[in-house]
Amino acid sequence: MDNKKILIIEDEIKISRFLQLELEHEGYIVNTEQDGRLGLEKALQKDYDLILLDVMLPSLNGMEILRRLRTTSQVPVIMLTAKDEVMDKVMGLDIGADDYITKPFAIEELLARIRVVFKHSRIPATESNIIQVDKLVLDMDKYSLTYDKDPIDLTKKEFDLLKYLMLNKGIVLTRDNILEKVWGYDYVGDTNIVDVYIRYLRSKIDDKYNKKFIHTIRGVGYQLKDE
């Protein structure tokens, strides 16, 4: 392990200390913060490889921290929360969380999620930084998307989903496969979350430019094609 740095923003001191000890035992460098505003300041000031972010925090809640953080940083974020509502999960992922785990959770599960996030955050050196399908151009370095040079604003999860579809152009992808590769784990809940994000992408790309890129393969999943 290359001593990756993790910031824990969690106001429950016992949970924060427990996570710190477990992560340090795994070889990670760990900092903690119990206050929301101070946590955001620390996240913006230092170069962390991952942030474990609680939702309910004093001064500034986790959703707002993530929203502000995403204006300047794409550091991986795993949300920690006692909430288990689907819409809370969708909101966190939509704002730009990489994963979402509900308390109480087994430390082994969190460690597995962390390994997956680090695995997915690595881009092979041989992988092109630009993906193009017709006039649709996705730039992984700039985290940007354009159609015929017209910029398209995407959330992080929308960007990751479109990237996966474009990298697999012409290949039929099942919902389970998309969940595993884009969300990074077997999503606990309805796979309709994939359909929700497909609709988001279609409204921003297919519908706006009257160009059908994303096709539904009934009973299977989705396929991105250049017709």
Short mmCIF file of C-alpha atoms in Angstrom, two decimals:
data_model
loop_
_atom_site.label_atom_id
_atom_site.label_comp_id
_atom_site.label_asym_id
_atom_site.label_seq_id
_atom_site.Cartn_x
_atom_site.Cartn_y
_atom_site.Cartn_z
CA MET A 1 0.00 0.00 0.00
CA ASP A 2 1.26 3.50 -0.88
CA ASN A 3 0.07 5.06 2.41
CA LYS A 4 -3.08 6.65 1.07
CA LYS A 5 -4.48 9.53 3.13
CA ILE A 6 -8.05 9.38 4.42
CA LEU A 7 -10.06 12.12 6.13
CA ILE A 8 -12.94 11.07 8.41
CA ILE A 9 -15.58 13.77 8.99
CA GLU A 10 -17.77 12.21 11.69
CA ASP A 11 -19.15 13.87 14.83
CA GLU A 12 -19.64 10.67 16.85
CA ILE A 13 -16.26 10.44 18.55
CA LYS A 14 -16.45 6.70 19.31
CA ILE A 15 -17.22 5.86 15.67
CA SER A 16 -14.56 8.25 14.41
CA ARG A 17 -11.90 6.80 16.72
CA PHE A 18 -12.86 3.23 15.87
CA LEU A 19 -12.62 3.90 12.15
CA GLN A 20 -9.31 5.71 12.59
CA LEU A 21 -7.75 2.78 14.47
CA GLU A 22 -9.04 0.20 11.98
CA LEU A 23 -7.86 2.19 8.95
CA GLU A 24 -4.46 2.91 10.47
CA HIS A 25 -4.15 -0.81 11.18
CA GLU A 26 -4.69 -1.35 7.43
CA GLY A 27 -1.83 1.04 6.67
CA TYR A 28 -3.75 4.20 5.80
CA ILE A 29 -2.80 7.67 7.05
CA VAL A 30 -5.89 9.01 8.81
CA ASN A 31 -7.05 12.45 9.97
CA THR A 32 -10.38 13.12 11.72
CA GLU A 33 -12.71 16.07 12.18
CA GLN A 34 -16.00 16.28 14.11
CA ASP A 35 -17.28 19.66 12.87
CA GLY A 36 -18.76 20.12 9.41
CA ARG A 37 -17.24 23.50 8.55
CA LEU A 38 -13.82 22.56 9.91
CA GLY A 39 -14.04 19.28 8.04
CA LEU A 40 -14.69 21.08 4.76
CA GLU A 41 -11.76 23.43 5.40
CA LYS A 42 -9.48 20.48 6.10
CA ALA A 43 -10.73 18.65 3.00
CA LEU A 44 -9.98 21.67 0.81
CA GLN A 45 -6.61 22.47 2.35
CA LYS A 46 -5.00 19.03 2.20
CA ASP A 47 -4.46 16.46 -0.51
CA TYR A 48 -6.53 13.46 0.60
CA ASP A 49 -7.05 10.26 -1.39
CA LEU A 50 -10.48 9.58 0.16
CA ILE A 51 -13.00 11.24 2.48
CA LEU A 52 -15.41 9.33 4.72
CA LEU A 53 -18.23 11.81 5.22
CA ASP A 54 -21.10 11.59 7.70
CA VAL A 55 -24.38 13.21 6.66
CA MET A 56 -25.58 14.59 10.02
CA LEU A 57 -22.89 16.99 11.25
CA PRO A 58 -22.79 20.16 13.37
CA SER A 59 -22.26 23.53 11.59
CA LEU A 60 -22.56 22.09 8.06
CA ASN A 61 -24.21 18.84 6.97
CA GLY A 62 -22.51 16.24 4.83
CA MET A 63 -24.61 16.91 1.71
CA GLU A 64 -23.64 20.58 1.72
CA ILE A 65 -19.99 19.72 2.36
CA LEU A 66 -20.04 17.39 -0.64
CA ARG A 67 -21.79 19.98 -2.81
CA ARG A 68 -19.16 22.62 -2.02
CA LEU A 69 -16.30 20.16 -2.29
CA ARG A 70 -17.36 19.08 -5.79
CA THR A 71 -17.01 22.64 -7.11
CA THR A 72 -13.24 22.35 -6.85
CA SER A 73 -12.32 18.71 -6.15
CA GLN A 74 -13.08 15.20 -7.42
CA VAL A 75 -11.55 13.43 -4.40
CA PRO A 76 -13.41 10.13 -3.80
CA VAL A 77 -16.10 10.40 -1.10
CA ILE A 78 -17.95 7.63 0.74
CA MET A 79 -21.01 8.85 2.65
CA LEU A 80 -21.60 7.44 6.15
CA THR A 81 -25.11 7.80 7.50
CA ALA A 82 -27.86 6.30 9.62
CA LYS A 83 -30.39 7.16 6.91
CA ASP A 84 -31.49 4.30 4.67
CA GLU A 85 -33.96 6.00 2.32
CA VAL A 86 -33.39 5.47 -1.41
CA MET A 87 -33.80 9.19 -2.14
CA ASP A 88 -31.11 10.06 0.40
CA LYS A 89 -28.77 7.69 -1.40
CA VAL A 90 -29.73 9.09 -4.80
CA MET A 91 -29.18 12.65 -3.54
CA GLY A 92 -25.71 11.84 -2.23
CA LEU A 93 -24.72 10.02 -5.41
CA ASP A 94 -26.23 12.74 -7.58
CA ILE A 95 -24.23 15.44 -5.81
CA GLY A 96 -21.07 13.44 -6.42
CA ALA A 97 -20.54 10.74 -3.78
CA ASP A 98 -18.65 7.68 -4.98
CA ASP A 99 -20.37 5.32 -2.56
CA TYR A 100 -22.85 5.26 0.29
CA ILE A 101 -22.86 2.99 3.35
CA THR A 102 -25.55 2.89 6.03
CA LYS A 103 -24.83 2.62 9.77
CA PRO A 104 -24.41 0.23 11.40
CA PHE A 105 -21.99 -1.49 9.06
CA ALA A 106 -19.30 -4.13 9.36
CA ILE A 107 -15.77 -2.72 9.15
CA GLU A 108 -14.93 -5.45 6.62
CA GLU A 109 -17.61 -4.10 4.29
CA LEU A 110 -16.29 -0.55 4.56
CA LEU A 111 -12.73 -1.70 3.90
CA ALA A 112 -13.95 -3.55 0.81
CA ARG A 113 -15.79 -0.45 -0.40
CA ILE A 114 -12.64 1.64 0.12
CA ARG A 115 -10.55 -0.81 -1.91
CA VAL A 116 -13.12 -0.69 -4.72
CA VAL A 117 -13.13 3.13 -4.73
CA PHE A 118 -9.34 3.23 -4.97
CA LYS A 119 -9.41 0.62 -7.72
CA HIS A 120 -11.93 2.60 -9.77
CA SER A 121 -10.15 5.92 -9.19
CA ARG A 122 -7.03 4.66 -10.96
CA ILE A 123 -6.92 5.35 -14.70
CA PRO A 124 -4.45 3.11 -16.58
CA ALA A 125 -1.63 5.02 -18.21
CA THR A 126 -2.48 3.44 -21.55
CA GLU A 127 -6.09 4.64 -21.44
CA SER A 128 -6.88 7.63 -23.64
CA ASN A 129 -7.97 10.75 -21.82
CA ILE A 130 -10.48 11.58 -24.55
CA ILE A 131 -13.43 9.39 -25.54
CA GLN A 132 -15.38 10.39 -28.64
CA VAL A 133 -18.56 8.98 -30.12
CA ASP A 134 -19.83 10.95 -33.12
CA LYS A 135 -19.82 14.61 -31.95
CA LEU A 136 -19.99 13.58 -28.29
CA VAL A 137 -16.59 14.18 -26.65
CA LEU A 138 -15.81 13.19 -23.06
CA ASP A 139 -12.57 14.52 -21.52
CA MET A 140 -11.51 12.53 -18.45
CA ASP A 141 -8.80 15.00 -17.43
CA LYS A 142 -11.10 18.01 -17.46
CA TYR A 143 -14.13 16.00 -16.31
CA SER A 144 -16.08 17.61 -19.13
CA LEU A 145 -18.50 16.62 -21.88
CA THR A 146 -19.35 18.42 -25.10
CA TYR A 147 -21.58 17.76 -28.10
CA ASP A 148 -20.37 19.54 -31.24
CA LYS A 149 -18.30 21.76 -28.89
CA ASP A 150 -21.42 22.65 -26.86
CA PRO A 151 -20.68 21.99 -23.14
CA ILE A 152 -22.98 19.62 -21.24
CA ASP A 153 -23.12 19.83 -17.45
CA LEU A 154 -23.05 16.42 -15.73
CA THR A 155 -22.95 15.31 -12.12
CA LYS A 156 -20.09 13.01 -11.17
CA LYS A 157 -22.26 9.88 -11.25
CA GLU A 158 -23.74 10.86 -14.62
CA PHE A 159 -20.22 11.39 -15.93
CA ASP A 160 -19.04 8.00 -14.63
CA LEU A 161 -22.05 6.24 -16.12
CA LEU A 162 -21.63 7.88 -19.53
CA LYS A 163 -17.91 7.14 -19.48
CA TYR A 164 -18.62 3.45 -18.89
CA LEU A 165 -21.21 3.39 -21.68
CA MET A 166 -18.86 5.16 -24.12
CA LEU A 167 -15.91 2.92 -23.29
CA ASN A 168 -18.15 -0.05 -24.10
CA LYS A 169 -19.76 1.42 -27.23
CA GLY A 170 -21.81 -1.17 -29.08
CA ILE A 171 -21.80 -3.61 -26.15
CA VAL A 172 -25.05 -4.48 -24.39
CA LEU A 173 -24.58 -3.85 -20.65
CA THR A 174 -26.90 -5.33 -18.02
CA ARG A 175 -28.17 -3.24 -15.12
CA ASP A 176 -26.26 -5.43 -12.66
CA ASN A 177 -23.07 -4.95 -14.65
CA ILE A 178 -23.56 -1.19 -14.70
CA LEU A 179 -24.20 -1.13 -10.95
CA GLU A 180 -21.04 -3.10 -10.24
CA LYS A 181 -18.78 -1.08 -12.53
CA VAL A 182 -20.17 2.43 -12.02
CA TRP A 183 -21.38 2.32 -8.41
CA GLY A 184 -18.51 0.04 -7.43
CA TYR A 185 -20.49 -2.61 -5.56
CA ASP A 186 -23.71 -4.64 -5.69
CA TYR A 187 -26.22 -1.91 -4.89
CA VAL A 188 -28.51 -2.90 -2.03
CA GLY A 189 -31.92 -1.96 -3.35
CA ASP A 190 -33.84 -1.57 -6.57
CA THR A 191 -31.75 -1.54 -9.75
CA ASN A 192 -34.12 1.18 -10.98
CA ILE A 193 -31.41 3.64 -9.91
CA VAL A 194 -29.69 2.77 -13.21
CA ASP A 195 -32.87 3.64 -15.12
CA VAL A 196 -33.08 6.96 -13.25
CA TYR A 197 -29.57 7.97 -14.29
CA ILE A 198 -30.11 6.77 -17.86
CA ARG A 199 -33.10 9.14 -18.00
CA TYR A 200 -30.92 11.97 -16.70
CA LEU A 201 -28.38 11.35 -19.47
CA ARG A 202 -31.02 11.04 -22.18
CA SER A 203 -32.61 14.34 -21.16
CA LYS A 204 -29.25 16.11 -21.32
CA ILE A 205 -27.95 14.47 -24.51
CA ASP A 206 -30.36 12.43 -26.65
CA ASP A 207 -33.43 14.64 -26.15
CA LYS A 208 -31.57 17.94 -26.27
CA TYR A 209 -29.70 17.21 -29.50
CA ASN A 210 -32.31 14.95 -31.11
CA LYS A 211 -29.68 12.22 -31.43
CA LYS A 212 -30.28 8.71 -30.08
CA PHE A 213 -27.12 7.44 -28.39
CA ILE A 214 -28.47 5.37 -25.50
CA HIS A 215 -30.65 2.40 -26.48
CA THR A 216 -32.76 0.22 -24.19
CA ILE A 217 -32.35 -3.51 -24.74
CA ARG A 218 -35.58 -4.87 -23.29
CA GLY A 219 -35.13 -7.43 -20.54
CA VAL A 220 -31.36 -6.93 -20.54
CA GLY A 221 -30.06 -3.40 -20.08
CA TYR A 222 -28.58 -0.61 -22.16
CA GLN A 223 -26.31 -0.04 -25.14
CA LEU A 224 -24.63 3.10 -26.41
CA LYS A 225 -24.48 3.23 -30.20
CA ASP A 226 -23.43 5.73 -32.84
CA GLU A 227 -26.00 5.54 -35.61
#
